[in-house]
Amino acid sequence: MEVQDFVQKNSLGEKLFQQKIDTETKIEPKDWMPDAYRKTNIRQISQHAHSEVVGMLPEGNWITRAPSLKRKAILLAKVQDEAGHGLYLYSAAETLGISRDEMIEQLLTGKAKYSSIFNYPTLTWADMGAIGWLVDGAAILNQVMLCRTSYGPYARAMVRICKEESFHQRQGFEILLVLSKGTPEQKAMCQDAINRWWWPSLMMFGPRDSESTNSDQSMQWKIKRKTNDELRQQFVDMCVEQVKVLGMTLPDKDLQWNEQRGHYDFGEINWNEFRNVVKGNGPCNKQRLNARKKAHEDGAWVRAAAMAHAKKKAENVKQNAA
Amino acid sequence: MKQSPNSQCLIPYILFLADSTLILSHRNSEWCGHGPILEQDIALTNIALDLLGQSRNFYQYAAELINEQQNLQDVKVPPSEGFREASEDSLAYLRNERDFKNLLLVELPNGDWGQTILKQFYFSTYQLYLFQQLQNHSNQQLAAIAAKAIKEVMYHIRWSSEWVIRLGDGTEESNERMTNAVEALKDYTNEMFIAADYEVEMAIDLKLIQQQWTEKVKTVFEEATLSLPEKVFNQTGGKRGIHTEHLGYILAEMQHLQRAYPNAEW
Ligand SMILES: [Fe+2]
Ligand SMILES: [Fe+2]
C-alpha cells in the first residue's frame, strides 16, 4: 500500500469514527479507531476487570464467618458475581487485542491498577454492609454511566453487570439496616463501618475534575459521560438521604444542603491519603496483590495440566480420525 | 406426629447429612477468590453454594422435628441458647465439636487444588448413590430433599471427575500431585460406608453404595491413569462426633459472631 493510500484510508476511518461518536453509534471491535482510543479503553476496561477480581478479596474475608447461613449464601453469591463481572470485562478488553494473560501479568507486576477502595481492610461484619451500600453504590453510578459508553462490548458488559450491582447494593443496605435495629454493639459496629468506608468511597470517583489527566479526552470520545465531580456529587446527594433511613450519620461535619446549588456541600477529601493508596501505600495494597500472586502461582501447575490434557485429547482425536 | 423411622435416629441422621454438606461447603468457600482460574473459582463457589443450600434444607427439617419433640418435652435437644427454638442457624452455629456429625473427609484441610477436587469427587459420588436411595425413602420429606439435590450432585460429579482426569492425565507434576492426593485421603473414604448407630435404622443399603462408589472411582481413575490406593486404614468417628483436630478451628471461625454476640439478629 502506498503511503498516500494509507493516509487517505486512515483519515476516512477517522471520519467514520468521529461520525459514530457524534451520532451515538457504538464503536465495534472491527471498526477503525484511533490508537489512543484503543489504549484508553484497554486501560480502563482491564483496570475495571482487575477491580472486580481484587474486590473479591475483602469480602471473601468474611464468607467463612458470615453470621447466619442465609447471609453466608448471599455473600458467597455476591463474591461469585464479582468474579463473573471480571470475566465479562476481561472478554470485553480482549476484543481490543490484548489477552487475559497479558492483562493479569500487568496486574501482578503492578503496571495495571485496580480500584484503591479494595486496599482497605474489612474489620467487622458491618463492613459487608458498608461495602455493599457505599462501594457497590458508588460503582453503580459509574457503571450506569458506562452503559452508554461509546465502545460497544464495554457498554454491553456494563448492562449485564449493572443489574447485579443494584442487588448487591440493596443487600448491603439491608445488612446495615438489620444492624441499625440491633443491639447497642451492632449499632456501634454499623456506625463504625460507615465512618471507615465513607471517605474512601468518595475517593472512588477519582481526582477532582481540575486535576484529572484522562478526563477531557475520555469525555470527548464519550468513554466517560459524566465527570468525576458530577458523579461524586450525585453519590453524596443520594447517600445523605439513605443514611437517614439507617438512623446513622455520615462522618462529615461540613455536610450541608446548599439551596443555591440544589446539592449537598461536603467536606474536603484527604487527597494525601488518596495519593498514598494509589501509590501502593494503603493498608492492604501488599496483601491484596500478594493474594492474587499466590493464587496465580499456586494455580500454575493446574493450568499447565489442563493444557497438557487438552493437547493429548486433541491428538487422540486426530489419531482416531486418521 | 408419628415419624418413620423414629426420630431418635432420624434427627441425628439428618444432622449428619446437614453437617457434612455444610462443612464441605465451608472448605470449598475458602477457595473463593483464590482459585487457579477465574472460571474454576466460580465453579467451585457454585458447588459451595449448592452444598450450603442442601445443608440448609436438612437443618430446617431437623429443626422442625426438634421443635415438635420439644413440645412433647421428651427429648434432649442440641443447645439452643439465644434461640427460643431450634432453627437452621441454632443448629449450625450453636452446637459444639462433639455434636457435629460430619464425615472426617469433609473437614480435612483443602490442600492443593488436586486434593480439593478429589475430596469433592469422592463426596459427590457418595452423595449421588446415597440420594438415589433416599429419594425413594419412606420418609417423604427426606426423599424430597434428596430428589431435589440429585441434579446438583450430578453436575458436581461431572465437574470434579473431569478435573480428576485432567490432572491425573495432565503433566508429570499434576499426576504426582494427584497420586499424593489419593494417598492423603485414602483412609477417610470408608467412613462413608460404615453405619453409625443412628444410621442402621434408616435402612440405607451402604454395601450397595460402596459398590457403586468403588465402581465409579475405578472408571474415573482408569481414565485419569491413577491407581486405587492400597493398604487402607479406616479413620472413623466423625459420625459419632469424634473428629480430627481441624473441626474445632472451622467451628471457631464459622460460629464466631453468633458466639460473640449471643441473642443478636443478623
Ligand atoms: Fe461487580
Ligand atoms: Fe458488586
Coordinates of C-alpha atoms and ligand atoms in Angstrom, one line a residue:
Chain A
M1 CA 0.0 0.0 0.0
E2 CA 1.3 3.4 -0.9
V3 CA 1.8 5.9 1.9
Q4 CA -0.8 8.2 0.3
D5 CA -3.5 5.5 0.3
F6 CA -2.8 4.6 3.9
V7 CA -3.2 8.2 5.0
Q8 CA -6.4 8.5 3.0
K9 CA -7.8 5.3 4.3
N10 CA -6.9 6.3 7.8
S11 CA -8.4 9.7 7.6
L12 CA -11.6 8.1 6.1
G13 CA -11.6 5.8 9.1
E14 CA -11.2 8.7 11.4
K15 CA -14.1 10.5 9.8
L16 CA -16.3 7.5 10.2
F17 CA -15.2 7.0 13.8
Q18 CA -16.0 10.6 14.7
Q19 CA -19.3 10.3 12.9
K20 CA -20.2 7.3 15.0
I21 CA -19.2 9.1 18.2
D22 CA -21.3 12.1 17.2
T23 CA -24.4 10.1 16.3
E24 CA -24.2 7.8 19.3
T25 CA -23.4 4.7 17.3
K26 CA -21.3 2.2 19.2
I27 CA -17.7 1.6 18.1
E28 CA -17.3 -2.2 17.5
P29 CA -14.1 -4.3 17.6
K30 CA -13.6 -4.4 13.9
D31 CA -14.1 -0.7 13.4
W32 CA -11.2 1.6 12.8
M33 CA -10.4 3.5 15.9
P34 CA -7.6 5.9 17.0
D35 CA -4.8 4.2 18.7
A36 CA -5.2 6.3 21.8
Y37 CA -8.9 5.4 21.9
R38 CA -8.0 1.7 21.9
K39 CA -5.3 2.2 24.5
T40 CA -7.6 4.2 26.8
N41 CA -10.3 1.6 26.6
I42 CA -7.9 -1.3 27.2
R43 CA -6.5 0.6 30.2
Q44 CA -9.9 1.4 31.6
I45 CA -11.7 -1.9 30.9
S46 CA -8.8 -4.1 32.2
Q47 CA -8.5 -1.9 35.3
H48 CA -12.2 -2.4 35.8
A49 CA -11.8 -6.1 35.4
H50 CA -8.9 -6.2 37.9
S51 CA -11.0 -4.3 40.4
E52 CA -13.8 -6.9 40.2
V53 CA -11.4 -9.7 40.8
V54 CA -9.3 -8.0 43.6
G55 CA -12.6 -6.8 45.0
M56 CA -13.4 -10.4 45.8
L57 CA -10.7 -10.5 48.5
P58 CA -12.0 -8.0 51.1
E59 CA -15.5 -9.6 51.1
G60 CA -14.2 -13.1 50.7
N61 CA -12.5 -12.4 54.0
W62 CA -15.9 -12.8 55.8
I63 CA -17.5 -15.7 53.9
T64 CA -16.4 -18.3 56.4
R65 CA -17.5 -16.1 59.3
A66 CA -20.9 -14.9 58.0
P67 CA -23.2 -14.8 61.0
S68 CA -26.1 -16.8 59.5
L69 CA -26.5 -19.4 56.8
K70 CA -28.7 -17.0 54.8
R71 CA -26.1 -14.2 55.0
K72 CA -23.4 -16.7 54.0
A73 CA -25.3 -17.8 50.9
I74 CA -25.9 -14.1 49.9
L75 CA -22.3 -13.2 50.4
L76 CA -20.9 -16.2 48.6
A77 CA -23.2 -15.5 45.6
K78 CA -22.2 -11.8 45.7
V79 CA -18.5 -12.5 45.6
Q80 CA -19.1 -15.1 42.8
D81 CA -21.0 -12.4 40.9
E82 CA -17.9 -10.2 41.1
A83 CA -15.8 -12.9 39.6
G84 CA -18.4 -13.1 36.8
H85 CA -18.1 -9.4 36.3
G86 CA -14.3 -9.8 36.0
L87 CA -14.9 -12.4 33.3
Y88 CA -17.2 -10.3 31.2
L89 CA -14.8 -7.4 31.4
Y90 CA -11.7 -9.4 30.5
S91 CA -13.6 -10.6 27.5
A92 CA -14.6 -7.1 26.5
A93 CA -11.0 -6.0 26.8
E94 CA -9.8 -8.9 24.7
T95 CA -11.9 -7.7 21.8
L96 CA -9.3 -4.8 21.6
G97 CA -6.4 -7.1 21.0
I98 CA -5.0 -7.9 24.4
S99 CA -5.1 -11.3 26.0
R100 CA -6.2 -12.1 29.5
D101 CA -2.8 -13.5 30.3
E102 CA -1.2 -10.1 29.4
M103 CA -3.7 -8.2 31.5
I104 CA -3.1 -10.5 34.5
E105 CA 0.6 -10.1 34.0
Q106 CA 0.1 -6.3 34.1
L107 CA -1.9 -6.6 37.3
L108 CA 0.7 -8.8 39.1
T109 CA 3.6 -6.6 38.1
G110 CA 1.9 -3.5 39.3
K111 CA 1.7 -2.0 35.8
A112 CA -2.1 -2.1 35.8
K113 CA -4.1 -0.6 38.6
Y114 CA -7.3 -1.6 40.3
S115 CA -9.7 0.4 42.4
S116 CA -8.0 1.7 45.5
I117 CA -11.1 1.0 47.6
F118 CA -10.1 -2.6 47.9
N119 CA -6.9 -1.7 49.6
Y120 CA -8.8 -1.0 52.8
P121 CA -9.4 -3.8 55.3
T122 CA -12.7 -5.4 56.2
L123 CA -12.6 -5.5 60.0
T124 CA -16.1 -6.3 61.1
W125 CA -19.2 -8.0 59.7
A126 CA -20.7 -4.5 59.3
D127 CA -18.1 -3.8 56.6
M128 CA -20.0 -6.3 54.4
G129 CA -23.0 -4.0 54.7
A130 CA -21.0 -0.8 54.2
I131 CA -19.2 -2.2 51.1
G132 CA -22.5 -3.2 49.5
W133 CA -24.2 0.0 50.2
L134 CA -21.3 2.5 49.6
V135 CA -18.8 0.8 47.4
D136 CA -21.2 -1.1 45.2
G137 CA -23.4 2.1 45.3
A138 CA -20.5 4.3 44.1
A139 CA -19.6 1.7 41.5
I140 CA -23.2 1.6 40.2
L141 CA -23.3 5.4 39.5
N142 CA -20.1 5.0 37.4
Q143 CA -21.4 1.8 35.7
V144 CA -24.8 3.2 34.9
M145 CA -23.0 5.9 33.0
L146 CA -20.8 3.3 31.3
C147 CA -23.8 1.5 30.0
R148 CA -23.8 4.4 27.4
T149 CA -20.1 4.4 26.8
S150 CA -19.0 4.5 23.2
Y151 CA -17.2 1.2 22.9
G152 CA -19.9 -1.4 22.2
P153 CA -18.5 -4.5 24.1
Y154 CA -17.8 -2.4 27.2
A155 CA -21.3 -0.9 27.2
R156 CA -22.9 -4.3 26.8
A157 CA -20.9 -5.8 29.6
M158 CA -22.0 -2.9 31.8
V159 CA -25.7 -3.5 31.1
R160 CA -25.4 -7.1 32.4
I161 CA -23.2 -6.0 35.4
C162 CA -25.5 -3.1 36.5
K163 CA -28.4 -5.4 37.1
E164 CA -26.4 -7.5 39.6
E165 CA -24.8 -4.5 41.2
S166 CA -28.1 -3.0 42.2
F167 CA -28.9 -6.3 44.0
H168 CA -25.5 -6.0 45.8
Q169 CA -26.3 -2.5 46.9
R170 CA -29.7 -3.4 48.3
Q171 CA -28.3 -6.5 50.1
G172 CA -25.6 -4.4 51.6
F173 CA -28.0 -1.8 52.8
E174 CA -30.2 -4.5 54.3
I175 CA -27.2 -5.8 56.3
L176 CA -26.8 -2.3 57.8
L177 CA -30.5 -1.9 58.3
V178 CA -30.7 -5.0 60.5
L179 CA -27.6 -3.9 62.4
S180 CA -29.0 -0.5 62.9
K181 CA -32.0 -2.0 64.6
G182 CA -29.9 -4.4 66.6
T183 CA -28.1 -4.4 70.0
P184 CA -26.0 -1.4 71.0
E185 CA -22.9 -3.3 69.9
Q186 CA -24.4 -3.9 66.5
K187 CA -25.4 -0.3 66.1
A188 CA -21.9 0.8 67.0
M189 CA -20.5 -1.7 64.5
C190 CA -22.7 -0.2 61.9
Q191 CA -21.7 3.4 62.5
D192 CA -18.1 2.5 62.7
A193 CA -18.2 0.8 59.3
I194 CA -19.9 3.8 57.7
N195 CA -17.3 6.0 59.3
R196 CA -14.4 4.0 57.8
W197 CA -15.9 3.4 54.4
W198 CA -17.4 6.8 53.7
W199 CA -14.3 8.8 52.6
P200 CA -12.6 6.0 50.7
S201 CA -15.9 5.6 48.8
L202 CA -15.9 9.3 47.8
M203 CA -12.3 8.8 46.6
M204 CA -13.6 6.1 44.2
F205 CA -14.7 8.7 41.8
G206 CA -11.1 9.8 41.2
P207 CA -9.3 13.1 41.4
R208 CA -11.1 16.4 41.1
D209 CA -12.0 17.4 37.6
S210 CA -9.4 20.1 37.7
E211 CA -6.7 17.6 38.4
S212 CA -7.9 14.7 36.3
T213 CA -5.5 14.0 33.4
N214 CA -7.5 11.5 31.5
S215 CA -10.9 13.0 31.8
D216 CA -11.1 15.5 28.9
Q217 CA -10.3 13.2 26.0
S218 CA -12.4 10.5 27.5
M219 CA -15.4 12.8 27.6
Q220 CA -14.9 13.8 24.0
W221 CA -14.8 10.2 23.0
K222 CA -17.8 9.5 25.1
I223 CA -16.0 6.8 27.0
K224 CA -16.9 8.8 30.1
R225 CA -20.2 10.7 30.0
K226 CA -20.1 12.4 33.4
T227 CA -17.1 14.0 35.2
N228 CA -15.7 12.7 38.4
D229 CA -17.1 15.6 40.4
E230 CA -20.5 15.2 38.9
L231 CA -20.7 11.6 39.8
R232 CA -19.3 12.3 43.3
Q233 CA -21.9 14.9 43.9
Q234 CA -24.7 12.6 42.8
F235 CA -23.4 10.0 45.2
V236 CA -23.3 12.3 48.2
D237 CA -26.8 13.6 47.5
M238 CA -28.1 10.0 47.4
C239 CA -26.3 8.8 50.5
V240 CA -27.3 11.7 52.7
E241 CA -30.9 10.6 52.2
Q242 CA -30.3 6.9 52.6
V243 CA -28.3 7.2 55.8
K244 CA -31.3 8.8 57.5
V245 CA -33.2 5.5 57.0
L246 CA -30.5 3.8 58.9
G247 CA -30.6 6.4 61.7
M248 CA -26.8 6.7 61.3
T249 CA -24.7 9.6 60.3
L250 CA -22.0 10.3 57.7
P251 CA -18.7 11.4 59.2
D252 CA -18.5 14.8 57.6
K253 CA -19.3 17.9 59.7
D254 CA -19.3 20.1 56.6
L255 CA -22.2 18.2 55.0
Q256 CA -24.9 20.7 54.4
W257 CA -27.7 21.4 52.0
N258 CA -26.9 24.2 49.6
E259 CA -30.2 25.7 48.4
Q260 CA -28.5 27.7 45.7
R261 CA -26.7 24.7 44.1
G262 CA -29.5 22.3 44.8
H263 CA -27.0 19.9 46.1
Y264 CA -25.3 19.0 49.4
D265 CA -22.0 20.7 50.1
F266 CA -19.4 18.3 51.6
G267 CA -16.0 18.5 53.2
E268 CA -12.6 18.2 51.6
I269 CA -11.4 14.7 50.8
N270 CA -8.0 13.8 52.2
W271 CA -6.2 13.9 48.9
N272 CA -2.9 13.0 50.5
E273 CA -4.4 9.7 51.7
F274 CA -5.9 9.2 48.2
R275 CA -2.5 9.6 46.5
N276 CA -0.8 7.4 49.0
V277 CA -3.2 4.5 48.5
V278 CA -2.9 4.9 44.7
K279 CA 0.9 4.8 45.1
G280 CA 0.7 1.5 46.9
N281 CA 0.9 2.5 50.5
G282 CA -2.7 1.8 51.5
P283 CA -3.3 -0.5 54.5
C284 CA -3.8 -3.6 52.3
N285 CA -2.1 -2.9 48.9
K286 CA 0.6 -5.5 49.5
Q287 CA -1.8 -8.2 51.0
R288 CA -4.2 -7.9 48.1
L289 CA -1.5 -8.1 45.4
N290 CA 0.2 -10.9 47.2
A291 CA -3.0 -12.9 47.5
R292 CA -3.5 -12.5 43.7
K293 CA 0.1 -13.5 43.0
K294 CA -0.2 -16.5 45.3
A295 CA -3.4 -17.7 43.6
H296 CA -1.7 -17.3 40.2
E297 CA 1.5 -19.1 41.2
D298 CA -0.3 -21.9 43.1
G299 CA -2.5 -22.3 40.1
A300 CA 0.3 -22.6 37.5
W301 CA 0.5 -26.4 37.7
V302 CA -3.3 -26.7 37.3
R303 CA -3.3 -24.5 34.2
A304 CA -0.4 -26.4 32.8
A305 CA -2.0 -29.7 33.4
A306 CA -5.3 -28.6 31.8
M307 CA -3.4 -27.5 28.7
A308 CA -1.4 -30.7 28.5
H309 CA -4.5 -32.8 28.9
A310 CA -6.4 -30.8 26.3
K311 CA -3.5 -31.3 23.9
K312 CA -3.4 -35.0 24.5
K313 CA -7.1 -35.3 23.8
A314 CA -6.9 -33.3 20.6
E315 CA -4.1 -35.6 19.5
N316 CA -6.1 -38.6 20.2
V317 CA -9.0 -37.3 18.2
K318 CA -6.6 -36.7 15.3
Q319 CA -5.1 -40.2 15.6
N320 CA -8.5 -41.8 15.7
A321 CA -9.6 -39.8 12.7
A322 CA -6.5 -40.8 10.7
Chain B
M1 CA -47.0 -36.9 64.7
K2 CA -45.6 -40.4 64.0
Q3 CA -42.3 -40.3 62.3
S4 CA -40.8 -43.1 60.3
P5 CA -38.2 -44.1 61.2
N6 CA -38.3 -43.0 64.8
S7 CA -36.9 -39.5 65.4
Q8 CA -34.3 -40.7 67.9
C9 CA -32.5 -41.8 64.8
L10 CA -33.9 -39.6 62.2
I11 CA -32.7 -36.3 63.8
P12 CA -29.1 -37.3 64.3
Y13 CA -29.1 -38.8 60.8
I14 CA -30.4 -35.6 59.2
L15 CA -27.8 -33.6 61.2
F16 CA -25.1 -36.0 59.9
L17 CA -26.2 -35.1 56.3
A18 CA -26.5 -31.4 57.2
D19 CA -23.2 -31.1 58.9
S20 CA -21.3 -33.0 56.2
T21 CA -22.7 -30.7 53.4
L22 CA -22.1 -27.5 55.5
I23 CA -18.5 -28.3 56.4
L24 CA -17.6 -29.2 52.8
S25 CA -19.3 -26.0 51.7
H26 CA -17.2 -24.2 54.2
R27 CA -14.0 -25.7 52.9
N28 CA -14.8 -25.0 49.3
S29 CA -15.7 -21.4 50.1
E30 CA -12.2 -21.0 51.4
W31 CA -11.1 -21.1 47.8
C32 CA -13.4 -18.2 46.8
G33 CA -11.2 -15.5 45.3
H34 CA -8.1 -17.8 45.4
G35 CA -8.8 -20.3 42.6
P36 CA -6.3 -21.2 39.9
I37 CA -8.5 -20.0 37.0
L38 CA -11.3 -17.5 37.3
E39 CA -13.9 -19.8 35.7
Q40 CA -13.0 -22.6 38.1
D41 CA -13.1 -20.2 41.1
I42 CA -16.7 -19.6 40.0
A43 CA -17.4 -23.3 39.5
L44 CA -16.2 -24.3 43.0
T45 CA -18.0 -21.4 44.6
N46 CA -21.1 -22.7 42.8
I47 CA -20.6 -26.1 44.4
A48 CA -20.1 -24.4 47.8
L49 CA -23.4 -22.6 47.3
D50 CA -25.2 -25.8 46.3
L51 CA -23.9 -27.7 49.3
L52 CA -24.8 -24.8 51.6
G53 CA -28.4 -24.9 50.1
Q54 CA -28.6 -28.6 50.8
S55 CA -27.4 -28.2 54.3
R56 CA -30.0 -25.5 55.0
N57 CA -32.7 -27.9 53.8
F58 CA -31.5 -30.6 56.1
Y59 CA -31.1 -28.2 59.1
Q60 CA -34.5 -26.7 58.6
Y61 CA -36.1 -30.2 58.6
A62 CA -34.1 -31.2 61.6
A63 CA -35.2 -28.1 63.4
E64 CA -38.8 -28.8 62.6
L65 CA -38.5 -32.3 64.1
I66 CA -36.7 -31.0 67.1
N67 CA -39.2 -28.3 67.8
E68 CA -42.1 -30.9 67.5
Q69 CA -40.3 -33.0 70.1
Q70 CA -39.5 -30.1 72.3
N71 CA -43.2 -29.6 72.6
L72 CA -43.6 -33.1 73.8
Q73 CA -40.7 -32.4 76.2
D74 CA -39.3 -35.9 76.0
V75 CA -36.0 -35.4 74.1
K76 CA -32.8 -33.6 74.9
V77 CA -32.2 -31.2 72.0
P78 CA -28.9 -29.6 70.9
P79 CA -28.2 -26.4 72.8
S80 CA -30.2 -23.5 71.5
E81 CA -29.3 -20.7 73.8
G82 CA -30.2 -17.4 72.2
F83 CA -32.9 -19.1 70.1
R84 CA -36.3 -19.8 71.5
E85 CA -36.5 -22.8 69.3
A86 CA -34.2 -24.8 67.1
S87 CA -33.5 -23.3 63.7
E88 CA -31.1 -23.8 60.8
D89 CA -28.8 -21.2 62.5
S90 CA -29.0 -22.6 66.0
L91 CA -28.1 -26.0 64.7
A92 CA -25.2 -24.7 62.6
Y93 CA -23.9 -22.0 64.9
L94 CA -24.5 -23.2 68.5
R95 CA -23.6 -26.8 68.5
N96 CA -20.1 -27.8 69.6
E97 CA -17.4 -30.0 68.1
R98 CA -18.7 -33.1 69.8
D99 CA -22.2 -32.6 68.5
F100 CA -21.2 -32.2 64.9
K101 CA -21.6 -35.5 63.0
N102 CA -20.0 -34.7 59.6
L103 CA -17.6 -37.2 57.9
L104 CA -14.0 -36.6 58.7
L105 CA -13.3 -36.5 55.0
V106 CA -15.0 -33.1 54.5
E107 CA -13.3 -31.3 57.4
L108 CA -9.7 -32.1 56.2
P109 CA -7.8 -29.0 55.1
N110 CA -8.1 -28.3 51.4
G111 CA -4.5 -29.0 50.5
D112 CA -3.8 -28.1 46.8
W113 CA -6.4 -27.9 44.1
G114 CA -5.9 -31.6 43.3
Q115 CA -6.7 -32.7 46.8
T116 CA -9.7 -30.4 46.9
I117 CA -11.0 -31.8 43.6
L118 CA -10.5 -35.4 44.7
K119 CA -12.3 -34.8 48.0
Q120 CA -15.2 -33.3 46.1
F121 CA -15.3 -36.2 43.7
Y122 CA -15.3 -38.8 46.4
F123 CA -18.1 -37.0 48.4
S124 CA -20.3 -36.1 45.4
T125 CA -20.1 -39.7 44.1
Y126 CA -21.1 -40.9 47.6
Q127 CA -23.9 -38.3 47.7
L128 CA -25.3 -39.4 44.3
Y129 CA -25.7 -43.1 45.2
L130 CA -27.0 -42.2 48.7
F131 CA -29.5 -39.7 47.4
Q132 CA -30.7 -42.2 44.8
Q133 CA -31.8 -44.4 47.6
L134 CA -33.0 -41.6 49.8
Q135 CA -35.3 -40.2 47.1
N136 CA -37.4 -43.3 47.5
H137 CA -37.2 -43.3 51.3
S138 CA -40.3 -43.9 53.4
N139 CA -39.7 -40.5 55.0
Q140 CA -41.2 -38.2 52.4
Q141 CA -39.5 -35.0 53.4
L142 CA -36.1 -36.6 53.3
A143 CA -36.9 -38.1 50.0
A144 CA -37.9 -34.7 48.6
I145 CA -34.7 -33.0 49.7
A146 CA -32.6 -35.8 48.2
A147 CA -34.6 -35.8 44.9
K148 CA -34.1 -32.0 44.6
A149 CA -30.3 -32.3 45.3
I150 CA -29.6 -35.0 42.8
K151 CA -29.4 -32.8 39.8
E152 CA -26.8 -30.6 41.5
V153 CA -24.8 -33.6 42.7
M154 CA -24.7 -35.0 39.2
Y155 CA -23.2 -31.7 38.0
H156 CA -20.7 -31.8 40.9
I157 CA -19.6 -35.3 39.9
R158 CA -19.2 -34.3 36.2
W159 CA -17.1 -31.3 37.1
S160 CA -14.9 -32.9 39.7
S161 CA -14.4 -36.1 37.7
E162 CA -13.3 -34.2 34.7
W163 CA -10.8 -32.4 36.8
V164 CA -9.5 -35.7 38.3
I165 CA -9.0 -37.0 34.8
R166 CA -7.4 -33.7 33.6
L167 CA -5.0 -33.6 36.5
G168 CA -4.2 -37.3 36.6
D169 CA -3.6 -37.4 32.9
G170 CA -2.1 -34.0 32.6
T171 CA 1.6 -33.3 33.3
E172 CA 4.1 -35.3 35.3
E173 CA 3.7 -32.9 38.2
S174 CA -0.1 -32.9 38.2
N175 CA -0.1 -36.8 38.1
E176 CA 2.3 -36.8 41.1
R177 CA 0.1 -34.3 42.9
M178 CA -3.0 -36.4 42.3
T179 CA -1.2 -39.5 43.5
N180 CA -0.4 -37.7 46.7
A181 CA -4.0 -36.6 47.0
V182 CA -5.1 -40.2 46.7
E183 CA -2.7 -41.1 49.4
A184 CA -3.7 -38.2 51.7
L185 CA -7.4 -39.1 51.5
K186 CA -7.3 -42.8 51.3
D187 CA -8.0 -43.5 55.0
Y188 CA -11.0 -41.3 55.1
T189 CA -13.3 -42.7 52.4
N190 CA -14.6 -45.8 54.1
E191 CA -16.3 -43.9 56.9
M192 CA -19.0 -43.1 54.4
F193 CA -19.9 -46.8 54.2
I194 CA -19.7 -47.7 57.9
A195 CA -23.0 -47.2 59.5
A196 CA -23.3 -45.2 62.8
D197 CA -25.9 -46.5 65.3
Y198 CA -28.5 -44.0 64.2
E199 CA -27.9 -44.9 60.6
V200 CA -28.8 -48.5 60.9
E201 CA -32.5 -47.6 61.5
M202 CA -32.5 -45.6 58.2
A203 CA -32.4 -48.8 56.2
I204 CA -30.0 -47.4 53.7
D205 CA -28.0 -50.1 51.8
L206 CA -24.5 -48.9 52.4
K207 CA -23.0 -52.0 50.8
L208 CA -24.6 -51.1 47.6
I209 CA -23.4 -47.5 47.8
Q210 CA -19.9 -48.7 48.4
Q211 CA -20.0 -51.0 45.4
Q212 CA -21.4 -48.3 43.1
W213 CA -18.9 -45.8 44.5
T214 CA -15.9 -48.0 44.0
E215 CA -17.0 -48.8 40.5
K216 CA -17.3 -45.2 39.6
V217 CA -14.0 -44.2 41.2
K218 CA -12.3 -47.1 39.4
T219 CA -13.6 -46.0 36.0
V220 CA -12.6 -42.4 36.5
F221 CA -9.2 -43.3 37.9
E222 CA -8.5 -45.5 34.9
E223 CA -9.1 -42.6 32.5
A224 CA -7.0 -40.4 34.8
T225 CA -4.2 -43.0 34.8
L226 CA -4.3 -43.1 38.6
S227 CA -4.1 -46.2 40.8
L228 CA -6.5 -47.1 43.5
P229 CA -4.9 -46.9 47.0
E230 CA -3.6 -50.0 48.7
K231 CA -3.4 -50.7 52.4
V232 CA -6.3 -48.5 53.6
F233 CA -6.8 -47.9 57.2
N234 CA -10.3 -46.7 58.2
Q235 CA -10.3 -43.4 60.1
T236 CA -13.8 -43.1 61.6
G237 CA -15.5 -41.2 64.3
G238 CA -17.0 -38.1 62.6
K239 CA -20.4 -39.6 62.5
R240 CA -20.2 -40.0 66.3
G241 CA -18.7 -36.6 67.0
I242 CA -15.2 -37.7 67.4
H243 CA -13.4 -35.5 64.9
T244 CA -9.9 -34.5 63.7
E245 CA -8.3 -31.5 65.3
H246 CA -9.3 -29.4 62.3
L247 CA -13.0 -29.2 63.0
G248 CA -12.6 -27.1 66.2
Y249 CA -11.0 -24.4 64.1
I250 CA -13.6 -24.5 61.5
L251 CA -16.3 -24.0 64.1
A252 CA -14.4 -21.3 66.0
E253 CA -14.3 -19.3 62.7
M254 CA -17.7 -20.1 61.5
Q255 CA -19.5 -19.6 64.8
H256 CA -17.5 -16.6 65.9
L257 CA -20.2 -13.9 65.6
Q258 CA -23.1 -15.9 67.0
R259 CA -20.9 -16.8 70.0
A260 CA -19.5 -13.3 70.5
Y261 CA -22.9 -11.6 70.3
P262 CA -25.5 -14.0 71.8
N263 CA -29.1 -13.2 71.1
A264 CA -28.3 -10.8 68.3
E265 CA -30.1 -11.0 65.0
W266 CA -28.2 -10.6 61.7
Ligands
FE1 FE -19.0 -6.0 40.3
FE2 FE -20.9 -5.7 43.2

